[in-house]
């Protein structure tokens, strides 16, 4: 078993730390947010992620997982160090890598004072791994920075091991990935990865660091492309009277296309796709290979937010002073994450048009309060629907399917539903007297 360090206790870092601890390694997880670390020490989770709390509690109880706000402490205790800090987008659309740089500096400086040992085995060795989504060539920078600042007595390798975890199913995804991608420069690093990922059944793609970095860009952008593709198809479906759900089903059975990520709706959101697509476009631009296909992916995604507002207008005429109830605020179900959530954007568009908003989300209301002002947050969906002219379903939480829509019909002032995720049963709702509009299936 190895001593592993994970810098960053966000969605990627904390899940990675807890899962490696579950595999039996001793893991230190660091974050510069001291408040977050204090709460984690008290076993309070900083965000909701299915299965994570039990994993963290179990690992802490067995003393396999500890938290610190000191990267230096982590660097001294860990042989393999994953960097999983945030890479927010700058105004120019580039990822801000200053946190990655800062962490690299702190790791390097943790070894200040170490003298070069004559016997090489005695030299401390560190494998420093990029885990955050970073642009291609970041590995070079991490290496140069470490080489420059770490004392010569420290031996090290750099590697890239991009993560493909999805929020909401991140713990499951860690233990059951489609593949593991590892970019290394030598056999020593490769062997360590083979050892720590041994219990996981998945193909491992070993490659150079740049290719590993690029696999992450290319994968997220391709998934975003699939979503924008089906959303573009949904617009055509609406014009010609076809059903996008059937079109997607018919396409998806072709194994070359696959069923996944062909759900039409209000467009992709979250902390990854919008940022990653933008970063890839900017990077391609900067290296002189403009990626116009991705620019279109982004444009379609932006426009998709407006579809729900247009549909609401078609049903209600003016939105000013109309009461709209919004079901779902998180960027997707099973998470309380509202970063780049299309639902929040759409709620704000309604507000701009003068509508009165009542909303309900099973997990994301506390977070949403910071981004939505002048909105009524309701304790349950029925309270949210009461007196409204239109219901907009914007996040497909399972519990929305089980609602008593006959009751909702009676509570509402007028029976209009815009289903931004094609989640509800149009026929059943129409039978109850609702006027139903989905995305690309209003036939
Ligand atoms: C995404 C990737 O799926 C992960 O593999 C990757 O590790 C992660 O980004 C990352 O880079 O960190 P995530 O952002 O958690 O994961 O969420 P997804 O499940 O991929 O959904 C992203 C967005 O696309 C959501 O807003 C979702 O509603 C939307 N979506 C997804 C659609 O509109 N249609 C679909 O068919 C699928």
CSV table of C-alpha atoms and ligand atoms in Angstrom, one decimal:
chain,number,residue,atom,x,y,z
A,1,UNK,CA,0.0,0.0,0.0
A,2,UNK,CA,1.2,3.5,-0.9
A,3,UNK,CA,1.2,6.9,0.8
A,4,UNK,CA,-0.9,9.1,-1.5
A,5,UNK,CA,-1.5,12.9,-1.3
A,6,UNK,CA,-4.4,14.7,-3.0
A,7,UNK,CA,-4.2,18.5,-3.2
A,8,UNK,CA,-7.7,20.0,-3.5
A,9,UNK,CA,-10.8,18.8,-1.6
A,10,UNK,CA,-13.3,19.6,-4.3
A,11,UNK,CA,-15.5,17.2,-6.3
A,12,UNK,CA,-12.5,15.6,-8.0
A,13,UNK,CA,-9.9,15.7,-5.1
A,14,UNK,CA,-12.1,14.6,-2.3
A,15,UNK,CA,-13.6,11.7,-4.2
A,16,UNK,CA,-10.1,10.6,-5.4
A,17,UNK,CA,-8.8,10.8,-1.9
A,18,UNK,CA,-11.6,8.9,-0.3
A,19,UNK,CA,-11.6,6.2,-3.1
A,20,UNK,CA,-7.8,5.6,-2.8
A,21,UNK,CA,-8.2,5.3,1.0
A,22,UNK,CA,-11.0,2.8,0.4
A,23,UNK,CA,-8.5,0.7,-1.7
A,24,UNK,CA,-6.3,0.5,1.4
A,25,UNK,CA,-3.8,3.3,0.8
A,26,UNK,CA,-2.9,6.0,3.4
A,27,UNK,CA,-4.2,9.2,2.0
A,28,UNK,CA,-3.6,12.9,3.0
A,29,UNK,CA,-6.0,15.4,1.4
A,30,UNK,CA,-5.1,19.1,1.5
A,31,UNK,CA,-7.0,22.2,0.7
A,32,UNK,CA,-6.1,25.9,1.3
A,33,UNK,CA,-9.7,26.5,2.4
A,34,UNK,CA,-9.1,26.1,6.1
A,35,UNK,CA,-12.8,26.3,6.9
A,36,UNK,CA,-13.4,23.3,4.5
A,37,UNK,CA,-10.6,21.4,6.2
A,38,UNK,CA,-12.0,22.1,9.7
A,39,UNK,CA,-15.4,20.8,8.6
A,40,UNK,CA,-13.9,17.7,6.9
A,41,UNK,CA,-12.1,16.9,10.1
A,42,UNK,CA,-15.5,17.0,11.8
A,43,UNK,CA,-16.7,14.7,9.0
A,44,UNK,CA,-19.0,17.4,7.5
A,45,UNK,CA,-19.1,17.1,3.7
A,46,UNK,CA,-18.5,20.3,1.8
A,47,UNK,CA,-20.9,19.2,-1.0
A,48,UNK,CA,-23.3,16.4,-1.7
A,49,UNK,CA,-22.0,13.5,-3.7
A,50,UNK,CA,-23.7,10.1,-3.5
A,51,UNK,CA,-21.8,7.6,-1.4
A,52,UNK,CA,-19.0,10.0,-0.5
A,53,UNK,CA,-19.9,10.7,3.1
A,54,UNK,CA,-19.8,7.0,4.1
A,55,UNK,CA,-16.5,6.5,2.3
A,56,UNK,CA,-14.9,9.5,4.0
A,57,UNK,CA,-16.2,8.5,7.4
A,58,UNK,CA,-15.1,4.9,7.0
A,59,UNK,CA,-11.6,5.9,5.8
A,60,UNK,CA,-11.1,8.5,8.6
A,61,UNK,CA,-12.2,5.9,11.2
A,62,UNK,CA,-9.5,3.5,10.0
A,63,UNK,CA,-7.0,6.4,10.0
A,64,UNK,CA,-6.5,5.9,6.3
A,65,UNK,CA,-7.6,9.4,5.4
A,66,UNK,CA,-6.5,12.6,7.0
A,67,UNK,CA,-7.0,16.3,6.2
A,68,UNK,CA,-4.7,19.2,6.3
A,69,UNK,CA,-4.4,22.7,5.1
A,70,UNK,CA,-0.6,22.4,4.6
A,71,UNK,CA,0.6,21.2,1.2
A,72,UNK,CA,4.1,21.0,2.7
A,73,UNK,CA,2.9,18.5,5.3
A,74,UNK,CA,1.2,16.5,2.5
A,75,UNK,CA,4.3,16.6,0.3
A,76,UNK,CA,6.5,15.3,3.1
A,77,UNK,CA,4.1,12.4,3.9
A,78,UNK,CA,3.1,11.2,0.4
A,79,UNK,CA,5.0,9.4,-2.4
A,80,UNK,CA,2.4,10.0,-5.0
A,81,UNK,CA,0.8,13.4,-5.1
A,82,UNK,CA,-2.3,14.2,-7.2
A,83,UNK,CA,-2.9,17.8,-8.0
A,84,UNK,CA,-6.7,18.3,-8.1
A,85,UNK,CA,-7.1,22.0,-7.6
A,86,UNK,CA,-9.5,24.3,-9.5
A,87,UNK,CA,-8.7,25.7,-12.9
A,88,UNK,CA,-11.3,28.5,-13.3
A,89,UNK,CA,-11.7,30.3,-16.6
A,90,UNK,CA,-10.1,33.7,-17.1
A,91,UNK,CA,-11.8,36.5,-19.0
A,92,UNK,CA,-10.0,35.5,-22.2
A,93,UNK,CA,-11.4,32.0,-21.9
A,94,UNK,CA,-8.1,30.4,-20.8
A,95,UNK,CA,-8.0,28.3,-17.7
A,96,UNK,CA,-6.3,30.0,-14.8
A,97,UNK,CA,-3.5,27.7,-13.8
A,98,UNK,CA,-2.1,29.8,-11.0
A,99,UNK,CA,-3.4,27.4,-8.4
A,100,UNK,CA,-1.7,24.5,-10.1
A,101,UNK,CA,1.5,26.6,-10.2
A,102,UNK,CA,1.2,27.6,-6.6
A,103,UNK,CA,0.7,24.0,-5.5
A,104,UNK,CA,3.7,22.8,-7.5
A,105,UNK,CA,5.8,25.5,-5.8
A,106,UNK,CA,4.6,24.5,-2.4
A,107,UNK,CA,5.4,20.9,-3.0
A,108,UNK,CA,8.9,21.7,-4.3
A,109,UNK,CA,9.6,24.1,-1.4
A,110,UNK,CA,8.5,21.5,1.1
A,111,UNK,CA,11.8,19.7,0.5
A,112,UNK,CA,14.0,22.8,1.1
A,113,UNK,CA,17.1,21.8,3.0
A,114,UNK,CA,17.3,18.3,1.7
A,115,UNK,CA,20.9,17.5,0.7
A,116,UNK,CA,21.8,15.4,-2.3
A,117,UNK,CA,22.3,11.9,-1.0
A,118,UNK,CA,25.2,10.0,-2.4
A,119,UNK,CA,23.1,6.7,-2.4
A,120,UNK,CA,20.3,7.3,-4.8
A,121,UNK,CA,17.8,5.0,-3.0
A,122,UNK,CA,17.9,7.3,0.0
A,123,UNK,CA,16.7,10.3,-2.0
A,124,UNK,CA,13.1,11.1,-1.4
A,125,UNK,CA,11.1,10.3,-4.5
A,126,UNK,CA,7.8,11.9,-5.5
A,127,UNK,CA,5.5,11.2,-8.4
A,128,UNK,CA,3.5,14.4,-9.1
A,129,UNK,CA,0.3,13.8,-11.0
A,130,UNK,CA,-2.0,16.2,-12.8
A,131,UNK,CA,-5.5,15.2,-12.0
A,132,UNK,CA,-7.3,18.5,-12.6
A,133,UNK,CA,-8.4,19.2,-16.2
A,134,UNK,CA,-5.5,21.2,-17.6
A,135,UNK,CA,-4.5,22.3,-21.1
A,136,UNK,CA,-2.0,20.3,-23.0
A,137,UNK,CA,1.6,21.3,-22.1
A,138,UNK,CA,0.7,22.0,-18.4
A,139,UNK,CA,2.8,18.9,-17.5
A,140,UNK,CA,5.9,20.7,-19.0
A,141,UNK,CA,5.3,23.7,-16.8
A,142,UNK,CA,4.8,21.6,-13.7
A,143,UNK,CA,8.1,19.8,-14.5
A,144,UNK,CA,10.1,23.0,-15.2
A,145,UNK,CA,8.7,24.7,-12.0
A,146,UNK,CA,9.6,21.7,-9.9
A,147,UNK,CA,13.0,21.3,-11.4
A,148,UNK,CA,13.8,24.9,-10.8
A,149,UNK,CA,12.6,25.0,-7.2
A,150,UNK,CA,13.1,21.6,-5.6
A,151,UNK,CA,16.4,20.9,-4.1
A,152,UNK,CA,18.6,18.5,-6.2
A,153,UNK,CA,18.3,15.9,-3.4
A,154,UNK,CA,14.7,15.2,-4.4
A,155,UNK,CA,14.0,12.7,-7.2
A,156,UNK,CA,10.7,13.1,-9.0
A,157,UNK,CA,8.5,12.2,-12.0
A,158,UNK,CA,5.6,14.1,-13.5
A,159,UNK,CA,2.5,12.3,-14.9
A,160,UNK,CA,-0.9,13.1,-16.1
A,161,UNK,CA,-3.9,11.0,-15.0
A,162,UNK,CA,-7.0,13.0,-16.1
A,163,UNK,CA,-10.2,12.2,-14.3
A,164,UNK,CA,-13.5,11.2,-16.0
A,165,UNK,CA,-15.7,11.3,-12.9
A,166,UNK,CA,-19.2,12.6,-13.3
A,167,UNK,CA,-20.7,14.5,-10.5
A,168,UNK,CA,-23.6,12.6,-8.9
A,169,UNK,CA,-21.9,9.2,-9.8
A,170,UNK,CA,-18.3,10.1,-9.1
A,171,UNK,CA,-17.7,7.3,-6.5
A,172,UNK,CA,-19.2,4.7,-8.8
A,173,UNK,CA,-17.2,6.1,-11.7
A,174,UNK,CA,-13.9,5.9,-9.8
A,175,UNK,CA,-14.4,2.2,-9.1
A,176,UNK,CA,-15.9,1.3,-12.5
A,177,UNK,CA,-14.3,3.6,-15.1
A,178,UNK,CA,-14.6,3.0,-18.8
A,179,UNK,CA,-10.9,3.5,-19.0
A,180,UNK,CA,-7.9,4.9,-17.1
A,181,UNK,CA,-5.6,7.3,-18.9
A,182,UNK,CA,-2.1,7.7,-17.8
A,183,UNK,CA,0.6,9.8,-19.3
A,184,UNK,CA,4.1,9.1,-18.0
A,185,UNK,CA,7.7,9.6,-19.0
A,186,UNK,CA,9.2,6.4,-17.7
A,187,UNK,CA,8.7,2.9,-16.5
A,188,UNK,CA,9.2,3.8,-12.8
A,189,UNK,CA,6.1,6.0,-12.8
A,190,UNK,CA,4.1,3.6,-15.0
A,191,UNK,CA,4.8,0.8,-12.5
A,192,UNK,CA,3.4,2.9,-9.6
A,193,UNK,CA,0.2,3.5,-11.5
A,194,UNK,CA,-0.1,-0.2,-12.4
A,195,UNK,CA,0.1,-0.9,-8.7
A,196,UNK,CA,-2.4,1.6,-7.4
A,197,UNK,CA,-5.0,1.0,-10.1
A,198,UNK,CA,-4.6,-2.8,-9.9
A,199,UNK,CA,-7.9,-3.5,-8.1
A,200,UNK,CA,-9.8,-1.5,-10.7
A,201,UNK,CA,-11.1,-3.5,-13.7
A,202,UNK,CA,-10.7,-1.2,-16.7
A,203,UNK,CA,-8.5,-0.8,-19.8
A,204,UNK,CA,-5.5,1.4,-19.1
A,205,UNK,CA,-4.3,3.7,-21.8
A,206,UNK,CA,-0.6,4.4,-21.2
A,207,UNK,CA,0.8,7.3,-23.3
A,208,UNK,CA,3.0,10.4,-23.1
A,209,UNK,CA,1.9,13.2,-20.9
A,210,UNK,CA,0.8,15.5,-23.8
A,211,UNK,CA,-1.5,12.9,-25.3
A,212,UNK,CA,-3.0,12.2,-21.9
A,213,UNK,CA,-3.8,15.9,-21.5
A,214,UNK,CA,-5.3,16.0,-24.9
A,215,UNK,CA,-7.5,12.9,-24.3
A,216,UNK,CA,-9.3,14.9,-21.6
A,217,UNK,CA,-9.8,17.9,-23.9
A,218,UNK,CA,-11.0,15.8,-26.7
A,219,UNK,CA,-13.3,13.6,-24.6
A,220,UNK,CA,-15.2,16.4,-22.9
A,221,UNK,CA,-15.5,18.4,-26.1
A,222,UNK,CA,-16.8,15.4,-28.0
A,223,UNK,CA,-19.5,14.7,-25.4
A,224,UNK,CA,-20.5,18.4,-25.5
A,225,UNK,CA,-20.6,18.1,-29.3
A,226,UNK,CA,-23.0,15.1,-29.0
A,227,UNK,CA,-25.3,17.2,-26.8
A,228,UNK,CA,-25.3,20.2,-29.1
A,229,UNK,CA,-25.7,17.9,-32.1
A,230,UNK,CA,-28.9,16.4,-30.7
A,231,UNK,CA,-30.1,19.8,-29.6
A,232,UNK,CA,-29.6,21.1,-33.2
A,233,UNK,CA,-31.6,18.0,-34.4
A,234,UNK,CA,-34.3,18.9,-31.9
A,235,UNK,CA,-34.8,22.2,-33.6
A,236,UNK,CA,-35.3,20.6,-36.9
A,237,UNK,CA,-37.7,18.1,-35.3
A,238,UNK,CA,-39.8,20.9,-34.1
A,239,UNK,CA,-40.0,22.5,-37.6
A,240,UNK,CA,-40.9,19.3,-39.4
A,241,UNK,CA,-43.1,17.6,-36.7
A,242,UNK,CA,-40.7,14.8,-35.7
A,243,UNK,CA,-39.9,13.5,-32.2
A,244,UNK,CA,-36.3,14.0,-31.2
A,245,UNK,CA,-36.6,11.2,-28.6
A,246,UNK,CA,-37.4,8.7,-31.3
A,247,UNK,CA,-34.6,10.1,-33.5
A,248,UNK,CA,-32.1,9.8,-30.7
A,249,UNK,CA,-33.3,6.2,-29.9
A,250,UNK,CA,-33.0,5.2,-33.6
A,251,UNK,CA,-29.5,6.7,-33.8
A,252,UNK,CA,-28.3,5.3,-30.5
A,253,UNK,CA,-28.8,1.7,-31.3
A,254,UNK,CA,-26.0,2.1,-33.9
A,255,UNK,CA,-23.0,1.0,-31.7
A,256,UNK,CA,-20.8,3.4,-33.7
A,257,UNK,CA,-22.9,6.3,-32.4
A,258,UNK,CA,-24.1,5.0,-29.0
A,259,UNK,CA,-27.0,6.1,-26.9
A,260,UNK,CA,-25.2,8.2,-24.3
A,261,UNK,CA,-25.3,12.0,-24.4
A,262,UNK,CA,-28.0,12.2,-27.0
A,263,UNK,CA,-30.6,13.6,-24.6
A,264,UNK,CA,-32.0,16.9,-26.0
A,265,UNK,CA,-32.7,19.6,-23.5
A,266,UNK,CA,-31.7,23.0,-22.3
A,267,UNK,CA,-28.0,22.4,-23.0
A,268,UNK,CA,-25.0,21.3,-21.0
A,269,UNK,CA,-23.9,23.1,-17.9
A,270,UNK,CA,-21.7,22.4,-14.8
A,271,UNK,CA,-18.2,23.1,-13.9
A,272,UNK,CA,-16.6,21.1,-16.7
A,273,UNK,CA,-18.2,21.2,-20.2
A,274,UNK,CA,-18.7,24.9,-20.6
A,275,UNK,CA,-15.2,25.7,-19.2
A,276,UNK,CA,-13.5,22.9,-21.0
A,277,UNK,CA,-15.0,23.6,-24.4
A,278,UNK,CA,-14.1,27.3,-24.1
A,279,UNK,CA,-10.6,26.4,-23.0
A,280,UNK,CA,-10.1,24.0,-26.0
A,281,UNK,CA,-11.4,26.7,-28.4
A,282,UNK,CA,-9.0,29.2,-26.9
A,283,UNK,CA,-6.1,26.8,-27.0
A,284,UNK,CA,-6.7,25.8,-30.6
A,285,UNK,CA,-7.0,29.5,-31.6
A,286,UNK,CA,-3.7,30.3,-29.8
A,287,UNK,CA,-1.8,27.5,-31.5
A,288,UNK,CA,-3.1,28.5,-34.9
A,289,UNK,CA,-5.6,25.7,-35.5
A,290,UNK,CA,-9.0,27.4,-35.0
A,291,UNK,CA,-11.6,24.8,-34.0
A,292,UNK,CA,-14.8,26.2,-35.6
A,293,UNK,CA,-16.8,23.0,-35.0
A,294,UNK,CA,-16.5,23.6,-31.2
A,295,UNK,CA,-17.4,27.3,-31.6
A,296,UNK,CA,-20.7,26.1,-33.1
A,297,UNK,CA,-21.1,23.6,-30.3
A,298,UNK,CA,-20.8,26.4,-27.8
A,299,UNK,CA,-23.2,28.7,-29.8
A,300,UNK,CA,-25.9,26.0,-30.0
A,301,UNK,CA,-25.6,25.4,-26.3
A,302,UNK,CA,-26.0,29.1,-25.5
A,303,UNK,CA,-29.1,29.4,-27.7
A,304,UNK,CA,-30.7,26.4,-26.2
A,305,UNK,CA,-31.3,28.3,-23.0
A,306,UNK,CA,-33.6,30.6,-24.9
A,307,UNK,CA,-35.8,27.8,-26.2
A,308,UNK,CA,-37.6,27.4,-22.9
A,309,UNK,CA,-38.2,31.2,-22.6
A,310,UNK,CA,-39.5,31.3,-26.2
A,311,UNK,CA,-41.8,28.4,-25.5
A,312,UNK,CA,-43.1,30.1,-22.3
A,313,UNK,CA,-43.8,33.2,-24.3
A,314,UNK,CA,-45.7,31.1,-26.9
A,315,UNK,CA,-47.9,29.7,-24.2
A,316,UNK,CA,-48.4,32.8,-22.0
A,317,UNK,CA,-47.9,35.7,-24.4
A,318,UNK,CA,-46.2,38.3,-22.1
A,319,UNK,CA,-44.2,37.0,-19.2
A,320,UNK,CA,-44.4,40.2,-17.2
A,321,UNK,CA,-46.2,39.5,-13.9
A,322,UNK,CA,-46.9,35.9,-14.9
A,323,UNK,CA,-46.1,33.4,-12.2
A,324,UNK,CA,-43.7,30.7,-13.3
A,325,UNK,CA,-42.7,27.7,-11.2
A,326,UNK,CA,-39.2,26.3,-11.8
A,327,UNK,CA,-38.6,22.6,-10.9
A,328,UNK,CA,-34.9,21.9,-10.6
A,329,UNK,CA,-31.9,24.3,-10.2
A,330,UNK,CA,-28.8,22.1,-10.1
A,331,UNK,CA,-27.0,21.7,-13.4
A,332,UNK,CA,-28.1,18.0,-13.4
A,333,UNK,CA,-29.8,15.7,-10.9
A,334,UNK,CA,-28.2,14.1,-7.9
A,335,UNK,CA,-25.9,17.0,-7.1
A,336,UNK,CA,-26.3,20.3,-5.3
A,337,UNK,CA,-23.9,21.9,-7.8
A,338,UNK,CA,-25.3,25.0,-9.5
A,339,UNK,CA,-22.2,26.1,-11.4
A,340,UNK,CA,-23.1,27.1,-14.9
A,341,UNK,CA,-26.5,25.6,-14.4
A,342,UNK,CA,-28.8,26.2,-17.4
A,343,UNK,CA,-31.7,26.2,-14.9
A,344,UNK,CA,-30.3,29.2,-13.0
A,345,UNK,CA,-29.7,31.0,-16.3
A,346,UNK,CA,-33.2,30.4,-17.5
A,347,UNK,CA,-34.7,31.4,-14.2
A,348,UNK,CA,-32.8,34.7,-14.5
A,349,UNK,CA,-34.1,35.2,-18.0
A,350,UNK,CA,-37.7,34.8,-16.8
A,351,UNK,CA,-37.0,37.3,-14.1
A,352,UNK,CA,-35.6,39.8,-16.7
A,353,UNK,CA,-38.9,39.5,-18.6
A,354,UNK,CA,-40.7,40.5,-15.4
A,355,UNK,CA,-42.1,37.1,-14.4
A,356,UNK,CA,-42.5,36.1,-10.8
A,357,UNK,CA,-40.6,33.0,-10.0
A,358,UNK,CA,-41.3,30.2,-7.4
A,359,UNK,CA,-38.8,27.4,-7.4
A,360,UNK,CA,-38.0,24.1,-5.9
A,361,UNK,CA,-35.0,21.8,-6.0
A,362,UNK,CA,-34.4,18.8,-3.7
A,363,UNK,CA,-30.7,19.7,-3.0
A,364,UNK,CA,-29.6,22.9,-4.6
A,365,UNK,CA,-31.7,25.6,-3.1
A,366,UNK,CA,-29.2,26.9,-0.5
A,367,UNK,CA,-26.6,27.3,-3.2
A,368,UNK,CA,-29.1,28.9,-5.6
A,369,UNK,CA,-30.1,31.6,-3.1
A,370,UNK,CA,-26.8,33.3,-3.8
A,371,UNK,CA,-27.5,33.5,-7.6
A,372,UNK,CA,-31.2,34.2,-7.7
A,373,UNK,CA,-32.7,37.2,-6.1
A,374,UNK,CA,-36.3,38.1,-5.9
A,375,UNK,CA,-37.4,34.5,-6.2
A,376,UNK,CA,-39.5,32.4,-3.8
A,377,UNK,CA,-37.8,29.2,-2.7
A,378,UNK,CA,-40.5,26.7,-1.7
A,379,UNK,CA,-40.4,23.8,0.6
A,380,UNK,CA,-41.9,21.3,-1.8
A,381,UNK,CA,-43.0,21.2,-5.5
A,382,UNK,CA,-46.7,21.6,-4.7
A,383,UNK,CA,-46.1,24.8,-2.8
A,384,UNK,CA,-44.0,26.0,-5.8
A,385,UNK,CA,-46.7,25.1,-8.3
A,386,UNK,CA,-49.6,26.8,-6.4
A,387,UNK,CA,-51.0,29.8,-8.3
A,388,UNK,CA,-48.6,29.5,-11.2
A,389,UNK,CA,-49.3,30.0,-14.9
A,390,UNK,CA,-46.6,27.8,-16.1
A,391,UNK,CA,-44.3,25.1,-14.8
A,392,UNK,CA,-40.8,24.8,-16.2
A,393,UNK,CA,-39.0,21.5,-15.5
A,394,UNK,CA,-35.3,22.3,-15.8
A,395,UNK,CA,-33.5,19.5,-14.0
A,396,UNK,CA,-34.6,15.9,-14.3
A,397,UNK,CA,-34.7,14.9,-10.6
A,398,UNK,CA,-36.3,11.4,-10.3
A,399,UNK,CA,-38.7,12.6,-7.7
A,400,UNK,CA,-40.4,14.9,-10.2
A,401,UNK,CA,-41.6,11.9,-12.2
A,402,UNK,CA,-43.5,10.6,-9.1
A,403,UNK,CA,-45.4,13.8,-8.4
A,404,UNK,CA,-49.2,13.9,-8.3
A,405,UNK,CA,-49.7,16.0,-11.5
A,406,UNK,CA,-53.5,15.9,-11.1
A,407,UNK,CA,-53.0,17.8,-7.8
A,408,UNK,CA,-50.5,20.1,-9.4
A,409,UNK,CA,-53.0,20.8,-12.2
A,410,UNK,CA,-55.6,21.9,-9.6
A,411,UNK,CA,-53.1,24.1,-7.8
A,412,UNK,CA,-51.9,26.0,-10.9
A,413,UNK,CA,-53.6,29.0,-12.2
A,414,UNK,CA,-53.3,27.8,-15.8
A,415,UNK,CA,-52.1,24.4,-16.9
A,416,UNK,CA,-48.9,24.9,-18.9
A,417,UNK,CA,-45.8,22.8,-18.7
A,418,UNK,CA,-42.5,23.4,-20.5
A,419,UNK,CA,-40.4,20.3,-20.0
A,420,UNK,CA,-36.8,21.4,-20.6
A,421,UNK,CA,-35.4,17.8,-20.2
A,422,UNK,CA,-38.1,15.7,-22.0
A,423,UNK,CA,-38.5,14.0,-18.7
A,424,UNK,CA,-42.2,13.8,-18.2
A,425,UNK,CA,-44.9,11.8,-20.0
A,426,UNK,CA,-46.5,14.2,-22.5
A,427,UNK,CA,-49.5,11.9,-23.1
A,428,UNK,CA,-50.3,11.4,-19.4
A,429,UNK,CA,-50.0,15.2,-18.8
A,430,UNK,CA,-52.2,16.1,-21.8
A,431,UNK,CA,-54.8,13.7,-20.5
A,432,UNK,CA,-54.8,15.6,-17.2
A,433,UNK,CA,-55.5,18.8,-19.1
A,434,UNK,CA,-52.0,20.2,-19.3
A,435,UNK,CA,-50.7,22.0,-22.4
A,436,UNK,CA,-47.3,20.3,-22.7
A,437,UNK,CA,-44.2,21.5,-24.5
A,438,UNK,CA,-41.0,19.5,-24.6
A,439,UNK,CA,-37.8,20.0,-26.6
A,440,UNK,CA,-38.0,18.8,-30.2
A,441,UNK,CA,-41.1,16.6,-29.6
A,442,UNK,CA,-44.1,18.9,-29.7
A,443,UNK,CA,-46.0,16.6,-32.0
B,1,LIG,C1,-18.4,15.7,-17.2
B,1,LIG,C2,-18.0,14.4,-17.9
B,1,LIG,O1,-19.1,13.6,-18.2
B,1,LIG,C3,-17.0,13.6,-17.0
B,1,LIG,O2,-16.6,12.4,-17.7
B,1,LIG,C4,-15.8,14.5,-16.6
B,1,LIG,O3,-14.9,13.8,-15.7
B,1,LIG,C5,-16.3,15.7,-16.0
B,1,LIG,O4,-17.3,16.4,-16.9
B,1,LIG,C6,-15.1,16.6,-15.7
B,1,LIG,O5,-14.5,17.0,-16.7
B,1,LIG,O6,-14.8,16.9,-14.5
B,1,LIG,P1,-20.2,16.3,-15.3
B,1,LIG,O7,-19.9,17.7,-15.6
B,1,LIG,O8,-20.3,15.9,-13.9
B,1,LIG,O9,-19.2,15.3,-16.0
B,1,LIG,O10,-21.7,16.0,-15.9
B,1,LIG,P2,-22.3,15.2,-17.1
B,1,LIG,O11,-23.1,14.1,-16.6
B,1,LIG,O12,-21.3,14.9,-18.1
B,1,LIG,O13,-23.3,16.3,-17.7
B,1,LIG,C7,-22.9,17.6,-18.1
B,1,LIG,C8,-24.0,18.4,-18.6
B,1,LIG,O14,-24.5,17.9,-19.8
B,1,LIG,C9,-25.2,18.5,-17.7
B,1,LIG,O15,-25.7,19.8,-17.6
B,1,LIG,C10,-26.2,17.5,-18.3
B,1,LIG,O16,-27.6,17.9,-18.0
B,1,LIG,C11,-25.9,17.8,-19.8
B,1,LIG,N1,-26.4,16.6,-20.6
B,1,LIG,C12,-25.8,15.4,-20.5
B,1,LIG,C13,-27.3,16.8,-21.6
B,1,LIG,O17,-27.9,17.9,-21.7
B,1,LIG,N2,-27.7,15.8,-22.4
B,1,LIG,C14,-27.1,14.6,-22.3
B,1,LIG,O18,-27.4,13.6,-23.1
B,1,LIG,C15,-26.1,14.4,-21.3
